[in-house]
CSV table of C-alpha atoms and ligand atoms in Angstrom, one decimal:
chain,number,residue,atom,x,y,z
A,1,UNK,CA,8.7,15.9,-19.2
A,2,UNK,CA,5.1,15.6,-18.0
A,3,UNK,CA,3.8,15.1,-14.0
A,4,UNK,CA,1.5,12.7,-14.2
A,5,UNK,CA,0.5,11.0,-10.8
A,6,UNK,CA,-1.8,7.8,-10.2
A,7,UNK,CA,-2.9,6.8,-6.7
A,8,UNK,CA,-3.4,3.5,-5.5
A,9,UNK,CA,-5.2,2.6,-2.5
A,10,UNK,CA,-7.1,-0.2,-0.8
A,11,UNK,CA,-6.8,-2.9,2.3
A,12,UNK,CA,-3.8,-5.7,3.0
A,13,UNK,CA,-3.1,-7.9,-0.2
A,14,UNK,CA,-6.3,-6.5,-2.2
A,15,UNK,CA,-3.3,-6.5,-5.1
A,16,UNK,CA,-2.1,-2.4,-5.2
A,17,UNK,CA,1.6,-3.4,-5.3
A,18,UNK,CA,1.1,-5.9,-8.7
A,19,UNK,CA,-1.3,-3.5,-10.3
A,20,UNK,CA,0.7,-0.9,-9.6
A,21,UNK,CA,4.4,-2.3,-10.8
A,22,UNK,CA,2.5,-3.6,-13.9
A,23,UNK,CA,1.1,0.1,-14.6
A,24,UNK,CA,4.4,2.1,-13.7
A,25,UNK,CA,6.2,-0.4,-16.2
A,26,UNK,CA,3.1,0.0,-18.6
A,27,UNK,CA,3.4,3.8,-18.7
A,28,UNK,CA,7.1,4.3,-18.0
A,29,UNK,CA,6.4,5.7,-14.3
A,30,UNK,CA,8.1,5.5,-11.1
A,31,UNK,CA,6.0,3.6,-8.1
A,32,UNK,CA,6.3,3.9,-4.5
A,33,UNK,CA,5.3,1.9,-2.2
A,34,UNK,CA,4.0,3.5,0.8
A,35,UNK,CA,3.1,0.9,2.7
A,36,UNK,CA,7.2,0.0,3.1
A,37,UNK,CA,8.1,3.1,4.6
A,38,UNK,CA,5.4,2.2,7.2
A,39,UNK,CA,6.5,-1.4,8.1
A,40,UNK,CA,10.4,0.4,7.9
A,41,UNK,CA,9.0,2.2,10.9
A,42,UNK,CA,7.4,-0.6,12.7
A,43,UNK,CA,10.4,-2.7,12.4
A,44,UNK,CA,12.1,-0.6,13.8
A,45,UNK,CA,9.9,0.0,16.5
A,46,UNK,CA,10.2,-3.8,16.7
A,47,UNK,CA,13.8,-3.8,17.2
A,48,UNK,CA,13.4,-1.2,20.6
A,49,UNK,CA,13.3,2.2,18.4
A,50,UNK,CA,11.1,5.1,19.2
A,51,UNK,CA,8.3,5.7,16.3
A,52,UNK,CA,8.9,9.3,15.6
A,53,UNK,CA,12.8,9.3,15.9
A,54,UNK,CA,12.2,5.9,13.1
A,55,UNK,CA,9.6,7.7,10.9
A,56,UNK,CA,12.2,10.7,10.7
A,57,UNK,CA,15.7,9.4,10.3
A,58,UNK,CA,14.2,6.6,7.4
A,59,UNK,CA,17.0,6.1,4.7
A,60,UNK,CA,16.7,3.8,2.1
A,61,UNK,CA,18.8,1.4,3.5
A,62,UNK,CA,15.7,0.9,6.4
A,63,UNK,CA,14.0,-0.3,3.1
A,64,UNK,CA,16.2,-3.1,2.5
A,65,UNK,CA,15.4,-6.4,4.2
A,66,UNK,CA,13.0,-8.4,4.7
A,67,UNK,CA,9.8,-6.1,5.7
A,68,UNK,CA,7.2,-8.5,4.1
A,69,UNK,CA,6.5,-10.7,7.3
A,70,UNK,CA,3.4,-10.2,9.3
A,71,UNK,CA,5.0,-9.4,12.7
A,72,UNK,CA,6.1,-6.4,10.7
A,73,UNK,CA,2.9,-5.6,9.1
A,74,UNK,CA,1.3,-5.5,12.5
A,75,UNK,CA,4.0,-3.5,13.4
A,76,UNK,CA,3.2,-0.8,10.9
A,77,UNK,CA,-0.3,-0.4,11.1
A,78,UNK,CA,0.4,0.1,15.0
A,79,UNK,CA,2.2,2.5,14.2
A,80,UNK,CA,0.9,4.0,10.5
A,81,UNK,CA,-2.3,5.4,13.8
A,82,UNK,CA,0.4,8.4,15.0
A,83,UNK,CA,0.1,11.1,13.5
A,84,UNK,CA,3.4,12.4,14.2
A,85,UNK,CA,4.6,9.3,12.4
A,86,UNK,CA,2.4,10.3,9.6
A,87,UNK,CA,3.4,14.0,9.2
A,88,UNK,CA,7.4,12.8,9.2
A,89,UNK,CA,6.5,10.7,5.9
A,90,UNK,CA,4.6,13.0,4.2
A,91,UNK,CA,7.2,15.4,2.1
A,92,UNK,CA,9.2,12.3,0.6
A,93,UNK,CA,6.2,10.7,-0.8
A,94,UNK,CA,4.6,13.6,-1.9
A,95,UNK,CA,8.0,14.8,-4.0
A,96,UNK,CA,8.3,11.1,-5.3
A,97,UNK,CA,4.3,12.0,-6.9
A,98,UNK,CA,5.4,15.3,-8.8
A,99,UNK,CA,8.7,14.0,-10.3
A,100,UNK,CA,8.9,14.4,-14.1
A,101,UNK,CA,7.9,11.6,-16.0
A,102,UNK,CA,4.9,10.2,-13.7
A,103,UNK,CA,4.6,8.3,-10.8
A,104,UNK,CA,2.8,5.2,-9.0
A,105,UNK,CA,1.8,5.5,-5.2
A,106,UNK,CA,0.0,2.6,-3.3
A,107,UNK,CA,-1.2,2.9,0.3
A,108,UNK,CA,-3.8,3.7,2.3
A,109,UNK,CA,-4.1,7.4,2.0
A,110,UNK,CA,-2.7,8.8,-1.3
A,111,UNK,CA,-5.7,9.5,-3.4
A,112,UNK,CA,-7.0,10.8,-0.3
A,113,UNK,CA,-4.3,12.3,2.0
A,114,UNK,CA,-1.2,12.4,0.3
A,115,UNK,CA,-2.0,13.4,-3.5
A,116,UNK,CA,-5.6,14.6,-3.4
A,117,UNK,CA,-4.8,16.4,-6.8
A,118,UNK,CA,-3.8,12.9,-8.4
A,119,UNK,CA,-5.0,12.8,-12.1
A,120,UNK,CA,-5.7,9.1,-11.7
A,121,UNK,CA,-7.2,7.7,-8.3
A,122,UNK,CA,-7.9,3.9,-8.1
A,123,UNK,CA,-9.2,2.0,-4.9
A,124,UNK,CA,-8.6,-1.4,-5.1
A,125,UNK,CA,-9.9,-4.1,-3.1
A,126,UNK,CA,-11.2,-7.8,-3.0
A,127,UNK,CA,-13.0,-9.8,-0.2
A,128,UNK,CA,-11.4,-10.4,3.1
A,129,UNK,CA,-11.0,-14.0,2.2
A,130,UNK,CA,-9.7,-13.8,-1.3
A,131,UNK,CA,-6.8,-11.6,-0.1
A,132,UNK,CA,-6.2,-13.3,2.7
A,133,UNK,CA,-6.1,-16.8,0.6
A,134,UNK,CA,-3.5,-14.6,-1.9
A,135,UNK,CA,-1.3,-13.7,1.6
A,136,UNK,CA,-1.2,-17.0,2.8
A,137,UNK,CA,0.0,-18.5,-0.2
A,138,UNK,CA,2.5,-16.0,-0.7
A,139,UNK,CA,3.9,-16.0,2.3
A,140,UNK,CA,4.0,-20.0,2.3
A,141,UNK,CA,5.9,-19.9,-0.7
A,142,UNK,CA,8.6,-17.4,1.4
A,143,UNK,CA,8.6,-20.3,3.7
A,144,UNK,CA,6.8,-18.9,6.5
A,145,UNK,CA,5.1,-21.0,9.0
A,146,UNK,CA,1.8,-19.5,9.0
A,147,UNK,CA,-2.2,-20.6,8.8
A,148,UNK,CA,-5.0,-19.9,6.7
A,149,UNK,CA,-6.7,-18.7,10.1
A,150,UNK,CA,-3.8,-16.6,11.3
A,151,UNK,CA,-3.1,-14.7,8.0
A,152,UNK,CA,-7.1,-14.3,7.9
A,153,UNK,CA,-6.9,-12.5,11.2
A,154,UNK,CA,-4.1,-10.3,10.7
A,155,UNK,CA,-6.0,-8.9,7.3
A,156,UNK,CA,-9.2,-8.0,9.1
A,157,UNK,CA,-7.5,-7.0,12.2
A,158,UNK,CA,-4.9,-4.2,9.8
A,159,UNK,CA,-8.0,-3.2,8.0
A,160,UNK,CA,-10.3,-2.6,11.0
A,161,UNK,CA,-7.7,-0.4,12.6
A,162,UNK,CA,-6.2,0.9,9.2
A,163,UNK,CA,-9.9,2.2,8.2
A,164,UNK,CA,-11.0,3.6,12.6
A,165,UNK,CA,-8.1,5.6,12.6
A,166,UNK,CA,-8.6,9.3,12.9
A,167,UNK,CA,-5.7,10.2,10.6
A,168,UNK,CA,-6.0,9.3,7.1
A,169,UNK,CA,-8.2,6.0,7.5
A,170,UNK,CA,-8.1,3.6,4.9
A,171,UNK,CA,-11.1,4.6,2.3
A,172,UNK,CA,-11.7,5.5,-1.0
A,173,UNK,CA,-11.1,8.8,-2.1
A,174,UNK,CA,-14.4,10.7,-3.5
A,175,UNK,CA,-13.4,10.6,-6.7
A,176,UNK,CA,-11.7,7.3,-6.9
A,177,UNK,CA,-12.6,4.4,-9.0
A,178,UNK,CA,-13.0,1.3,-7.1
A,179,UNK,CA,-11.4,-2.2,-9.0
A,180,UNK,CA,-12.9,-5.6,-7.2
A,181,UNK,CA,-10.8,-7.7,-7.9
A,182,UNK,CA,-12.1,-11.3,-6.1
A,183,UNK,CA,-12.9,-12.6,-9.3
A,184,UNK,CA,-10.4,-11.2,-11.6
A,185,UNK,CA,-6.7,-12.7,-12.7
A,186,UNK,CA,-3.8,-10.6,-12.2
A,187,UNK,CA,-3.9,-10.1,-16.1
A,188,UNK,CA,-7.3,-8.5,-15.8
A,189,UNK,CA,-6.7,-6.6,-13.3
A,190,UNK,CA,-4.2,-4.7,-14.5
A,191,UNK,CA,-6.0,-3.9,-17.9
A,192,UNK,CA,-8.6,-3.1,-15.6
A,193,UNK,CA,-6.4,-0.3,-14.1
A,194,UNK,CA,-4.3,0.5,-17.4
A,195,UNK,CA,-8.1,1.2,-19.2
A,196,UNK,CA,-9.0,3.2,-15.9
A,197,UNK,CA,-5.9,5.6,-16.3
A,198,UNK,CA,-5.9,5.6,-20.0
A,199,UNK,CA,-9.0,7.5,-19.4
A,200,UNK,CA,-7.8,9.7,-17.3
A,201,UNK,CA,-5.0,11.1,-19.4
B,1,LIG,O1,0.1,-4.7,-2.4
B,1,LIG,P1,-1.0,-5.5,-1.8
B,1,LIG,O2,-0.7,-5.9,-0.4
B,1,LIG,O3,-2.3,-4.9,-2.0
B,1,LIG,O4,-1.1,-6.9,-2.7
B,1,LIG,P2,0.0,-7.6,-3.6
B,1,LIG,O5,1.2,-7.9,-2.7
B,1,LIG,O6,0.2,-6.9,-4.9
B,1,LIG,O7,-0.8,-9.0,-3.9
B,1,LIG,C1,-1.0,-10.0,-3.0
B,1,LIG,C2,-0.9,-11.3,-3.8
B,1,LIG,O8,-2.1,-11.5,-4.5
B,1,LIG,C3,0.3,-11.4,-4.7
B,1,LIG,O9,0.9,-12.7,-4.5
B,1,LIG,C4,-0.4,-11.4,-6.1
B,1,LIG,O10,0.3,-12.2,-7.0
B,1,LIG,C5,-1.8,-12.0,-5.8
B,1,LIG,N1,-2.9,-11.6,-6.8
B,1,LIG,C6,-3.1,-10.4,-7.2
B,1,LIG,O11,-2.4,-9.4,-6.8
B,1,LIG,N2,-4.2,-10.0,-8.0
B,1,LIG,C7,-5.0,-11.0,-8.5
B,1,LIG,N3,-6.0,-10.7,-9.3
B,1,LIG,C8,-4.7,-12.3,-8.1
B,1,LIG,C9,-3.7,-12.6,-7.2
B,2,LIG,O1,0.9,-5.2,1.6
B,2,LIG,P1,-0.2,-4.8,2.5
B,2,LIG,O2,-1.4,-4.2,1.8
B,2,LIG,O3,-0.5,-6.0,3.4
B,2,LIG,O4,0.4,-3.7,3.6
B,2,LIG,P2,1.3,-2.4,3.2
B,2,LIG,O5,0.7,-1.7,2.1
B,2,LIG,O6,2.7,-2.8,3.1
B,2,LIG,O7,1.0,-1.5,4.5
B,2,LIG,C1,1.4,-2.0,5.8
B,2,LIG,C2,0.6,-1.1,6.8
B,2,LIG,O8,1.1,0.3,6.7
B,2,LIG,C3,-0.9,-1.0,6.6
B,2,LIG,O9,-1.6,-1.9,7.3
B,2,LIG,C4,-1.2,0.5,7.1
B,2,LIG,O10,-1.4,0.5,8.5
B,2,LIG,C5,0.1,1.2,6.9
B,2,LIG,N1,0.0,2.1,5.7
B,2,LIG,C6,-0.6,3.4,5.9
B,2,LIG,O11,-1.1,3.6,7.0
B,2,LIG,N2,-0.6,4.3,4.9
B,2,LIG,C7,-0.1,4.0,3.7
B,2,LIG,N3,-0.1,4.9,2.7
B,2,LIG,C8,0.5,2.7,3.5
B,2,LIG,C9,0.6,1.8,4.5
């Protein structure tokens, strides 16, 4: 079986999590996504828990649930700025990359951080209003009683402190190929990214 790791970063609801489920089926690879573990934590933090204590005892069952609300988004990025946090989460996702057969990481800091020796590094991202118009409607869908405005402001808020942390800010890796995806379909997109990796194999 062959290692074969693609990293996928970029800011809230630029798309990482579609691309990167359509590209882990596409391939045959496994996909993480990163950016659970981190609103795992902040729920928890939410429900009266202590960051650390959270970021270490994380079992899969902390992934069930619904994480995918923006009181827990905030959450995470409040805490995805300790780096004690940070360090606890580290050895799982790294593993997860060099399993046999390949694997799919999004977040914030794998092409970067996490897997800086990824064979296939991808930053994608789309304009603050675009992904914020693709969260909204989402998340209206889920039934959530939320606004344009309000779903507007958490995106920029996540990404402004997401990319001034000190530890492992939210920016593409040197040697990562950015995919703007404002104007594209989900369809594109993800040929985008499938042509993107192709070459890299
Ligand atoms: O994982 P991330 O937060 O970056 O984004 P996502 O959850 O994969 O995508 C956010 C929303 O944008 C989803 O509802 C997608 O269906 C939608 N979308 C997209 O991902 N890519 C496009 N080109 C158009 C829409
Ligand atoms: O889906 P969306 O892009 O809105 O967020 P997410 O990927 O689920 O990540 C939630 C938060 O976790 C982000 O705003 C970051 O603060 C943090 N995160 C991180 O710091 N590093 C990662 N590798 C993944 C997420």
């Amino acid at each position: 079986m062959t290692r074969f790791t693609v990293a996928i970063d970029g800011p809230a609801a630029a798309g990482k999590g579609t691309i990167s489920k359509a590209v882990a089926a596409h391939f045959g690879f496994a996909h993480l996504d990163t950016g659970l573990l981190y609103r795992a934590v902040g729920a928890k933090v939410l429900a009266g828990g202590d960051p650390v204590q959270a970021a270490k005892a994380l079992t899969p069952k902390d992934l069930e649930g619904d994480l995918r609300t923006p009181e827990v988004a905030q959450a995470a990025s409040r805490v995805a700025v300790l780096p004690d946090v940070r360090a606890a989460l580290v050895t799982f996702q790294r593993d997860f990359a060099v399993r046999d057969g390949g694997a799919v990481l999004d977040g914030r800091d794998i092409g970067t951080v996490i897997c800086p020796d990824a064979q296939a590094k991808l930053f994608v991202t789309a304009s603050a209003e675009v992904r914020a118009e693709r969260r909204y409607l989402e998340l209206a869908d889920k039934g959530l009683d939320v606004t344009r405005e309000d779903v507007l402001a958490d995106v920029i808020e996540r990404d402004k402190r997401d990319s001034d942390r000190a530890e492992a800010p939210l920016k593409p890796a040197d040697d990562a190929i950015t995919i703007d995806t404002s104007e594209m379909s989900i369809d594109q997109a993800v040929a985008k990214a499938v042509a993107v990796i192709e070459a890299c194999r």
